[in-house]
Amino acid sequence: MRTVEWADGRVRFIDQTRLPLEKIILETSDYRTIAQAIKTMQVRGAPAIGVAAAMGVALGALEIEASGRDEFLGCLTEVIETLRSTRPTAVNLFWALDRMSRRAGEGADPASIRQALVEEAQAIGREDEDANRRMGAYGAPLIPDCGRVLTHCNAGALATAAYGTALGVLRAACEAGKRLQVYVGETRPLLQGARLTAWELQEEGIPLTVITDNMAGYLMSLGRVDCVIVGADRIAANGDVANKIGTYSLAVLAHAHGIPFYVAAPTSTIDLSIQTGEQIPIEERSQEEVLAFQGVRTAPLGVKAFNPAFDVTPHRYVSAIITEEGVVQAPYGEGLKGICRPIG
Ligand code: MRU
């Protein structure tokens, strides 16, 4: 099944907190459950969060009983605000909610708005998969045959509606006949690399080796990494990239070793309303995620932890940004503006 999908007035999604040990599929007709799933990272990854939130709005619309247009739209605003407050960094969330809100505003009455929102949410899911496949086609030529590729976190099918962004590029390279060896950074503290990326690549039959995050520099110094590819949660107008914590360190290391550093992301991840990465809100999550893993304490009781979920990689360390509209290189300001179309 797809990571998140619409099924006859309900939303089905894979509970990513249980992978790789169990593949549990949850189903709900309650938008609050979707909001909670995004907060707790049962659904995670920027594009998947956007798709899930759009479907959450559609569920909310089906639940609202108001018969007048204005009252209906008032209730819908509450649904959208609940979903908006789940996670702050991935701009795909806000992009999808704004698109749903605009679509709702075009409707004449509650019945037609409900119908339009159900269709729009499904369209967002379909378009995401389509964008990922196009991104894969643009990005695959950048990956060398027999390439040893380092990736971080999970920017695969699980982080999107399907196919993936950074992993989509690697899938496309394999589909084109290239042989790859993928190094997967485990991605502390929640191990999206070791749990999710390793699971996806194994299912796909793509050879992989898991490393702990602190092994990347040594691996590069041995000459065993040909390129790095990651996804993104938000890209500023100047090409600065917010992605999973640890991405910045990899970019600096890649730069120091003369290794290309690629970012793969759909245009829905590009936020032209902010000029630089300094303006990107960085989510800080519970200290417990650093001090314990799945309920098992790993640090002494009473100590504090710092837990930013993302960091910002300055555009000077990014060799190229791969999107569904093409590959953009510096100067990013012009290139990113050229490929982003206004929605609506
Ligand atoms: O906290 P997460 O797991 O939602 O973070 C995910 C990432 O940082 C991904 O790299 C990013 O969303 C791109 S997903 C295609």
Short mmCIF file of C-alpha atoms and ligand atoms in Angstrom, two decimals:
data_model
loop_
_atom_site.label_atom_id
_atom_site.label_comp_id
_atom_site.label_asym_id
_atom_site.label_seq_id
_atom_site.Cartn_x
_atom_site.Cartn_y
_atom_site.Cartn_z
CA MET A 1 0.00 0.00 0.00
CA ARG A 2 0.92 3.65 -0.24
CA THR A 3 2.27 5.50 2.82
CA VAL A 4 -0.95 7.49 3.21
CA GLU A 5 -4.06 6.84 1.17
CA TRP A 6 -7.70 7.80 0.89
CA ALA A 7 -10.10 4.87 1.15
CA ASP A 8 -13.85 5.61 0.85
CA GLY A 9 -14.12 8.42 3.36
CA ARG A 10 -11.34 7.10 5.57
CA VAL A 11 -7.55 7.58 5.62
CA ARG A 12 -5.20 4.61 5.83
CA PHE A 13 -1.58 5.07 6.77
CA ILE A 14 1.45 3.04 7.79
CA ASP A 15 2.44 3.55 11.43
CA GLN A 16 6.11 4.45 10.93
CA THR A 17 6.89 4.32 14.64
CA ARG A 18 6.49 0.51 14.51
CA LEU A 19 8.76 -0.18 11.51
CA PRO A 20 10.87 -2.15 10.78
CA LEU A 21 9.73 -4.77 13.28
CA GLU A 22 6.02 -4.55 12.46
CA LYS A 23 4.15 -3.15 9.47
CA ILE A 24 0.96 -1.87 11.07
CA ILE A 25 -1.65 -0.09 8.97
CA LEU A 26 -3.99 2.30 10.79
CA GLU A 27 -7.27 3.63 9.49
CA THR A 28 -9.31 6.59 10.67
CA SER A 29 -12.19 8.88 9.77
CA ASP A 30 -11.17 11.44 12.42
CA TYR A 31 -8.97 14.40 11.43
CA ARG A 32 -7.77 14.68 15.05
CA THR A 33 -6.20 11.23 14.71
CA ILE A 34 -4.36 12.47 11.62
CA ALA A 35 -3.12 15.54 13.55
CA GLN A 36 -1.92 13.27 16.35
CA ALA A 37 -0.26 10.88 13.88
CA ILE A 38 1.72 13.78 12.40
CA LYS A 39 2.76 15.04 15.86
CA THR A 40 3.89 11.63 17.06
CA MET A 41 5.56 10.88 13.70
CA GLN A 42 3.46 7.85 12.85
CA VAL A 43 3.32 9.78 9.59
CA ARG A 44 6.51 11.75 8.93
CA GLY A 45 8.61 13.15 6.11
CA ALA A 46 7.72 16.52 4.60
CA PRO A 47 5.65 15.46 1.55
CA ALA A 48 3.83 12.68 3.47
CA ILE A 49 2.92 15.19 6.18
CA GLY A 50 1.43 17.45 3.49
CA VAL A 51 -0.60 14.63 1.93
CA ALA A 52 -1.84 13.40 5.33
CA ALA A 53 -2.83 16.92 6.39
CA ALA A 54 -4.77 17.46 3.14
CA MET A 55 -6.63 14.20 3.74
CA GLY A 56 -7.21 15.30 7.33
CA VAL A 57 -8.94 18.45 6.04
CA ALA A 58 -11.13 16.29 3.80
CA LEU A 59 -12.05 14.10 6.80
CA GLY A 60 -12.85 17.21 8.83
CA ALA A 61 -15.07 18.52 6.02
CA LEU A 62 -17.03 15.24 5.96
CA GLU A 63 -17.59 15.53 9.71
CA ILE A 64 -18.87 19.15 9.79
CA GLU A 65 -22.65 19.25 9.97
CA ALA A 66 -23.24 22.99 9.33
CA SER A 67 -25.61 23.60 6.43
CA GLY A 68 -24.74 27.27 5.76
CA ARG A 69 -21.59 28.10 3.75
CA ASP A 70 -20.12 30.63 6.21
CA GLU A 71 -20.72 28.46 9.26
CA PHE A 72 -19.22 25.49 7.41
CA LEU A 73 -16.10 27.46 6.45
CA GLY A 74 -15.76 28.70 10.06
CA CYS A 75 -15.72 25.09 11.33
CA LEU A 76 -13.29 24.11 8.57
CA THR A 77 -10.88 26.83 9.71
CA GLU A 78 -10.72 25.11 13.13
CA VAL A 79 -9.89 21.80 11.44
CA ILE A 80 -7.15 23.45 9.38
CA GLU A 81 -5.69 25.24 12.42
CA THR A 82 -5.52 21.96 14.37
CA LEU A 83 -3.54 20.38 11.54
CA ARG A 84 -1.41 23.49 11.08
CA SER A 85 -0.19 23.33 14.69
CA THR A 86 1.26 19.81 14.42
CA ARG A 87 4.84 20.37 13.18
CA PRO A 88 6.52 23.68 12.28
CA THR A 89 9.40 23.00 9.89
CA ALA A 90 8.17 21.07 6.84
CA VAL A 91 6.61 23.71 4.62
CA ASN A 92 4.72 21.04 2.66
CA LEU A 93 2.27 20.97 5.58
CA PHE A 94 1.40 24.66 5.17
CA TRP A 95 1.52 24.42 1.38
CA ALA A 96 -1.06 21.60 1.42
CA LEU A 97 -3.31 23.30 4.00
CA ASP A 98 -3.26 26.59 2.09
CA ARG A 99 -4.15 24.75 -1.09
CA MET A 100 -7.07 22.99 0.64
CA SER A 101 -8.23 26.26 2.18
CA ARG A 102 -8.18 28.02 -1.20
CA ARG A 103 -10.14 25.17 -2.77
CA ALA A 104 -12.74 25.34 0.01
CA GLY A 105 -13.16 29.08 -0.55
CA GLU A 106 -14.14 28.45 -4.17
CA GLY A 107 -17.13 26.25 -3.25
CA ALA A 108 -20.71 27.53 -3.26
CA ASP A 109 -22.17 25.34 -0.51
CA PRO A 110 -21.09 22.69 2.04
CA ALA A 111 -21.92 19.72 -0.20
CA SER A 112 -19.86 20.96 -3.14
CA ILE A 113 -17.00 22.05 -0.82
CA ARG A 114 -16.87 18.59 0.79
CA GLN A 115 -16.73 16.95 -2.63
CA ALA A 116 -14.04 19.37 -3.86
CA LEU A 117 -11.87 18.80 -0.77
CA VAL A 118 -12.03 15.02 -1.05
CA GLU A 119 -10.93 15.33 -4.70
CA GLU A 120 -8.20 17.87 -3.92
CA ALA A 121 -6.67 15.76 -1.15
CA GLN A 122 -6.44 12.77 -3.47
CA ALA A 123 -4.98 14.97 -6.21
CA ILE A 124 -2.26 16.17 -3.81
CA GLY A 125 -1.34 12.53 -3.13
CA ARG A 126 -1.26 11.60 -6.84
CA GLU A 127 0.73 14.70 -7.78
CA ASP A 128 3.29 13.95 -5.09
CA GLU A 129 4.01 10.50 -6.49
CA ASP A 130 4.15 11.90 -10.00
CA ALA A 131 6.58 14.65 -8.90
CA ASN A 132 8.82 12.07 -7.25
CA ARG A 133 9.03 9.97 -10.41
CA ARG A 134 9.91 13.05 -12.48
CA MET A 135 12.49 14.06 -9.85
CA GLY A 136 13.96 10.57 -10.11
CA ALA A 137 14.31 10.91 -13.88
CA TYR A 138 16.09 14.29 -13.52
CA GLY A 139 18.32 13.13 -10.68
CA ALA A 140 19.35 9.64 -11.80
CA PRO A 141 22.01 10.88 -14.30
CA LEU A 142 23.85 12.60 -11.41
CA ILE A 143 24.41 9.28 -9.64
CA PRO A 144 27.47 7.42 -10.97
CA ASP A 145 27.28 3.76 -11.96
CA CYS A 146 28.73 1.65 -9.15
CA GLY A 147 28.36 4.79 -7.01
CA ARG A 148 28.74 4.65 -3.25
CA VAL A 149 26.04 7.00 -2.03
CA LEU A 150 25.51 8.29 1.49
CA THR A 151 22.00 9.28 2.60
CA HIS A 152 20.54 10.55 5.85
CA CYS A 153 17.18 10.14 7.59
CA ASN A 154 14.42 8.77 5.36
CA ALA A 155 13.52 10.58 2.16
CA GLY A 156 11.92 7.52 0.61
CA ALA A 157 8.45 6.24 -0.22
CA LEU A 158 7.60 6.36 3.48
CA ALA A 159 8.31 10.10 3.61
CA THR A 160 6.08 10.83 0.61
CA ALA A 161 2.86 9.54 -0.96
CA ALA A 162 5.03 6.98 -2.80
CA TYR A 163 8.45 6.47 -4.51
CA GLY A 164 10.40 9.02 -2.45
CA THR A 165 12.59 12.04 -3.18
CA ALA A 166 16.27 11.27 -2.43
CA LEU A 167 15.54 7.52 -2.44
CA GLY A 168 13.36 8.07 -5.53
CA VAL A 169 16.47 9.34 -7.32
CA LEU A 170 18.36 6.22 -6.20
CA ARG A 171 15.44 4.00 -7.28
CA ALA A 172 15.43 5.68 -10.69
CA ALA A 173 19.21 5.20 -11.01
CA CYS A 174 18.77 1.48 -10.26
CA GLU A 175 15.85 1.23 -12.68
CA ALA A 176 18.20 2.70 -15.30
CA GLY A 177 20.59 -0.21 -14.67
CA LYS A 178 23.10 1.46 -12.36
CA ARG A 179 24.57 -0.58 -9.54
CA LEU A 180 24.71 1.26 -6.24
CA GLN A 181 25.96 0.80 -2.73
CA VAL A 182 24.02 2.98 -0.31
CA TYR A 183 25.42 4.02 3.05
CA VAL A 184 22.54 4.78 5.39
CA GLY A 185 23.24 7.08 8.34
CA GLU A 186 21.19 5.73 11.24
CA THR A 187 19.92 9.25 12.12
CA ARG A 188 19.80 9.72 15.85
CA PRO A 189 17.69 10.17 17.88
CA LEU A 190 14.71 8.47 16.16
CA LEU A 191 16.69 6.31 13.72
CA GLN A 192 14.71 7.04 10.55
CA GLY A 193 17.78 5.89 8.59
CA ALA A 194 18.38 2.58 10.34
CA ARG A 195 14.68 1.78 10.78
CA LEU A 196 13.00 3.16 7.66
CA THR A 197 15.55 3.76 4.89
CA ALA A 198 17.27 0.43 5.53
CA TRP A 199 13.85 -1.30 5.48
CA GLU A 200 12.83 0.36 2.20
CA LEU A 201 16.11 -0.32 0.42
CA GLN A 202 16.12 -3.93 1.58
CA GLU A 203 12.55 -4.41 0.29
CA GLU A 204 13.68 -2.95 -3.03
CA GLY A 205 16.81 -5.12 -3.23
CA ILE A 206 19.20 -2.13 -3.28
CA PRO A 207 22.46 -2.99 -1.46
CA LEU A 208 22.91 -0.96 1.72
CA THR A 209 25.19 -0.61 4.70
CA VAL A 210 24.04 1.12 7.88
CA ILE A 211 26.52 3.40 9.66
CA THR A 212 26.15 5.40 12.85
CA ASP A 213 26.00 9.14 12.22
CA ASN A 214 29.47 9.72 13.66
CA MET A 215 31.10 7.38 11.11
CA ALA A 216 30.43 9.57 8.06
CA GLY A 217 33.64 11.63 8.25
CA TYR A 218 35.86 8.58 8.55
CA LEU A 219 34.04 6.87 5.67
CA MET A 220 34.62 9.93 3.48
CA SER A 221 38.28 10.13 4.51
CA LEU A 222 38.69 6.54 3.29
CA GLY A 223 37.45 7.63 -0.16
CA ARG A 224 34.39 5.40 0.14
CA VAL A 225 31.65 7.99 -0.60
CA ASP A 226 31.08 9.24 -4.18
CA CYS A 227 28.14 11.52 -3.40
CA VAL A 228 25.64 12.42 -0.68
CA ILE A 229 21.91 12.76 -1.36
CA VAL A 230 19.26 13.90 1.12
CA GLY A 231 15.71 15.26 1.12
CA ALA A 232 14.50 18.58 2.53
CA ASP A 233 11.80 19.95 4.79
CA ARG A 234 12.02 23.53 3.60
CA ILE A 235 14.22 25.33 1.10
CA ALA A 236 14.58 29.11 1.38
CA ALA A 237 14.61 31.40 -1.66
CA ASN A 238 18.43 31.57 -1.59
CA GLY A 239 18.79 27.75 -1.62
CA ASP A 240 19.50 27.21 2.10
CA VAL A 241 18.09 23.80 3.05
CA ALA A 242 16.41 22.69 6.29
CA ASN A 243 16.52 18.92 6.71
CA LYS A 244 16.90 16.34 9.46
CA ILE A 245 19.40 17.23 12.17
CA GLY A 246 22.84 16.05 11.08
CA THR A 247 22.41 17.06 7.44
CA TYR A 248 24.50 20.22 7.94
CA SER A 249 27.40 18.20 9.39
CA LEU A 250 27.31 15.88 6.37
CA ALA A 251 27.28 18.84 3.96
CA VAL A 252 30.34 20.41 5.63
CA LEU A 253 32.14 17.06 5.59
CA ALA A 254 31.26 16.49 1.94
CA HIS A 255 32.54 19.96 1.08
CA ALA A 256 35.81 19.32 2.93
CA HIS A 257 36.31 16.08 1.00
CA GLY A 258 35.25 17.46 -2.42
CA ILE A 259 32.21 15.15 -2.57
CA PRO A 260 29.01 16.32 -4.36
CA PHE A 261 26.12 17.02 -1.99
CA TYR A 262 22.66 16.75 -3.60
CA VAL A 263 19.24 17.70 -2.23
CA ALA A 264 16.12 16.16 -3.80
CA ALA A 265 12.80 17.86 -3.06
CA PRO A 266 9.54 18.75 -4.81
CA THR A 267 8.71 22.39 -5.51
CA SER A 268 6.14 22.17 -2.67
CA THR A 269 9.17 22.16 -0.32
CA ILE A 270 10.49 25.47 -1.67
CA ASP A 271 9.41 28.49 0.37
CA LEU A 272 10.05 31.61 -1.69
CA SER A 273 8.42 33.72 1.03
CA ILE A 274 11.56 33.47 3.14
CA GLN A 275 14.89 34.71 1.93
CA THR A 276 17.40 32.64 3.94
CA GLY A 277 17.57 29.55 6.10
CA GLU A 278 17.88 31.65 9.24
CA GLN A 279 14.16 32.37 8.99
CA ILE A 280 13.14 28.70 8.90
CA PRO A 281 11.44 27.64 12.16
CA ILE A 282 13.30 24.67 13.62
CA GLU A 283 11.20 22.21 15.59
CA GLU A 284 12.50 21.29 19.02
CA ARG A 285 11.17 17.96 20.25
CA SER A 286 11.00 16.30 23.64
CA GLN A 287 14.27 15.78 25.52
CA GLU A 288 13.11 12.21 26.17
CA GLU A 289 13.81 11.31 22.52
CA VAL A 290 17.53 11.90 23.20
CA LEU A 291 17.68 10.54 26.75
CA ALA A 292 15.85 7.27 26.04
CA PHE A 293 15.05 5.04 23.07
CA GLN A 294 11.66 3.29 22.85
CA GLY A 295 11.19 3.61 26.59
CA VAL A 296 14.67 2.39 27.55
CA ARG A 297 16.69 5.05 29.37
CA THR A 298 20.17 5.60 27.86
CA ALA A 299 21.34 8.62 29.93
CA PRO A 300 21.37 9.16 33.70
CA LEU A 301 18.16 10.36 35.30
CA GLY A 302 18.13 14.10 35.91
CA VAL A 303 20.32 15.16 32.95
CA LYS A 304 19.10 17.58 30.28
CA ALA A 305 19.15 17.14 26.52
CA PHE A 306 18.93 19.42 23.47
CA ASN A 307 16.74 18.03 20.70
CA PRO A 308 16.40 20.16 17.55
CA ALA A 309 14.77 17.98 14.89
CA PHE A 310 16.31 19.83 11.93
CA ASP A 311 19.27 21.96 10.94
CA VAL A 312 19.98 24.33 8.06
CA THR A 313 22.60 23.70 5.39
CA PRO A 314 23.81 26.92 3.77
CA HIS A 315 23.37 26.87 -0.02
CA ARG A 316 27.14 27.18 -0.59
CA TYR A 317 27.50 23.53 0.45
CA VAL A 318 24.74 22.29 -1.89
CA SER A 319 25.96 21.05 -5.29
CA ALA A 320 22.46 20.83 -6.83
CA ILE A 321 18.79 20.78 -5.90
CA ILE A 322 16.86 18.12 -7.81
CA THR A 323 13.14 18.88 -8.30
CA GLU A 324 10.31 17.58 -10.49
CA GLU A 325 10.84 20.64 -12.71
CA GLY A 326 14.55 20.02 -13.24
CA VAL A 327 17.94 20.29 -11.56
CA VAL A 328 18.85 23.70 -10.12
CA GLN A 329 22.40 24.81 -9.40
CA ALA A 330 23.87 28.04 -8.02
CA PRO A 331 22.90 30.81 -8.22
CA TYR A 332 19.85 29.30 -6.50
CA GLY A 333 17.85 32.53 -6.17
CA GLU A 334 17.16 32.75 -9.90
CA GLY A 335 16.91 29.02 -10.49
CA LEU A 336 14.39 28.34 -7.73
CA LYS A 337 12.21 31.29 -8.73
CA GLY A 338 12.19 30.02 -12.28
CA ILE A 339 10.77 26.60 -11.42
CA CYS A 340 8.16 27.53 -8.79
CA ARG A 341 4.66 28.17 -10.06
CA PRO A 342 2.10 29.88 -7.85
CA ILE A 343 -0.62 27.43 -6.74
CA GLY A 344 -4.35 27.89 -7.19
O1 MRU B 1 11.34 14.35 11.42
P1 MRU B 1 11.07 13.68 10.12
O2 MRU B 1 11.31 12.22 10.11
O3 MRU B 1 9.70 14.06 9.58
O4 MRU B 1 12.14 14.34 9.13
C1 MRU B 1 12.16 13.95 7.80
C2 MRU B 1 13.27 14.52 7.04
O5 MRU B 1 14.08 15.29 7.53
C3 MRU B 1 13.33 14.17 5.58
O6 MRU B 1 14.65 14.14 5.13
C4 MRU B 1 12.56 15.24 4.80
O7 MRU B 1 11.27 15.40 5.32
C5 MRU B 1 12.46 14.92 3.37
S1 MRU B 1 11.35 13.61 3.07
C6 MRU B 1 11.19 13.34 1.44
#
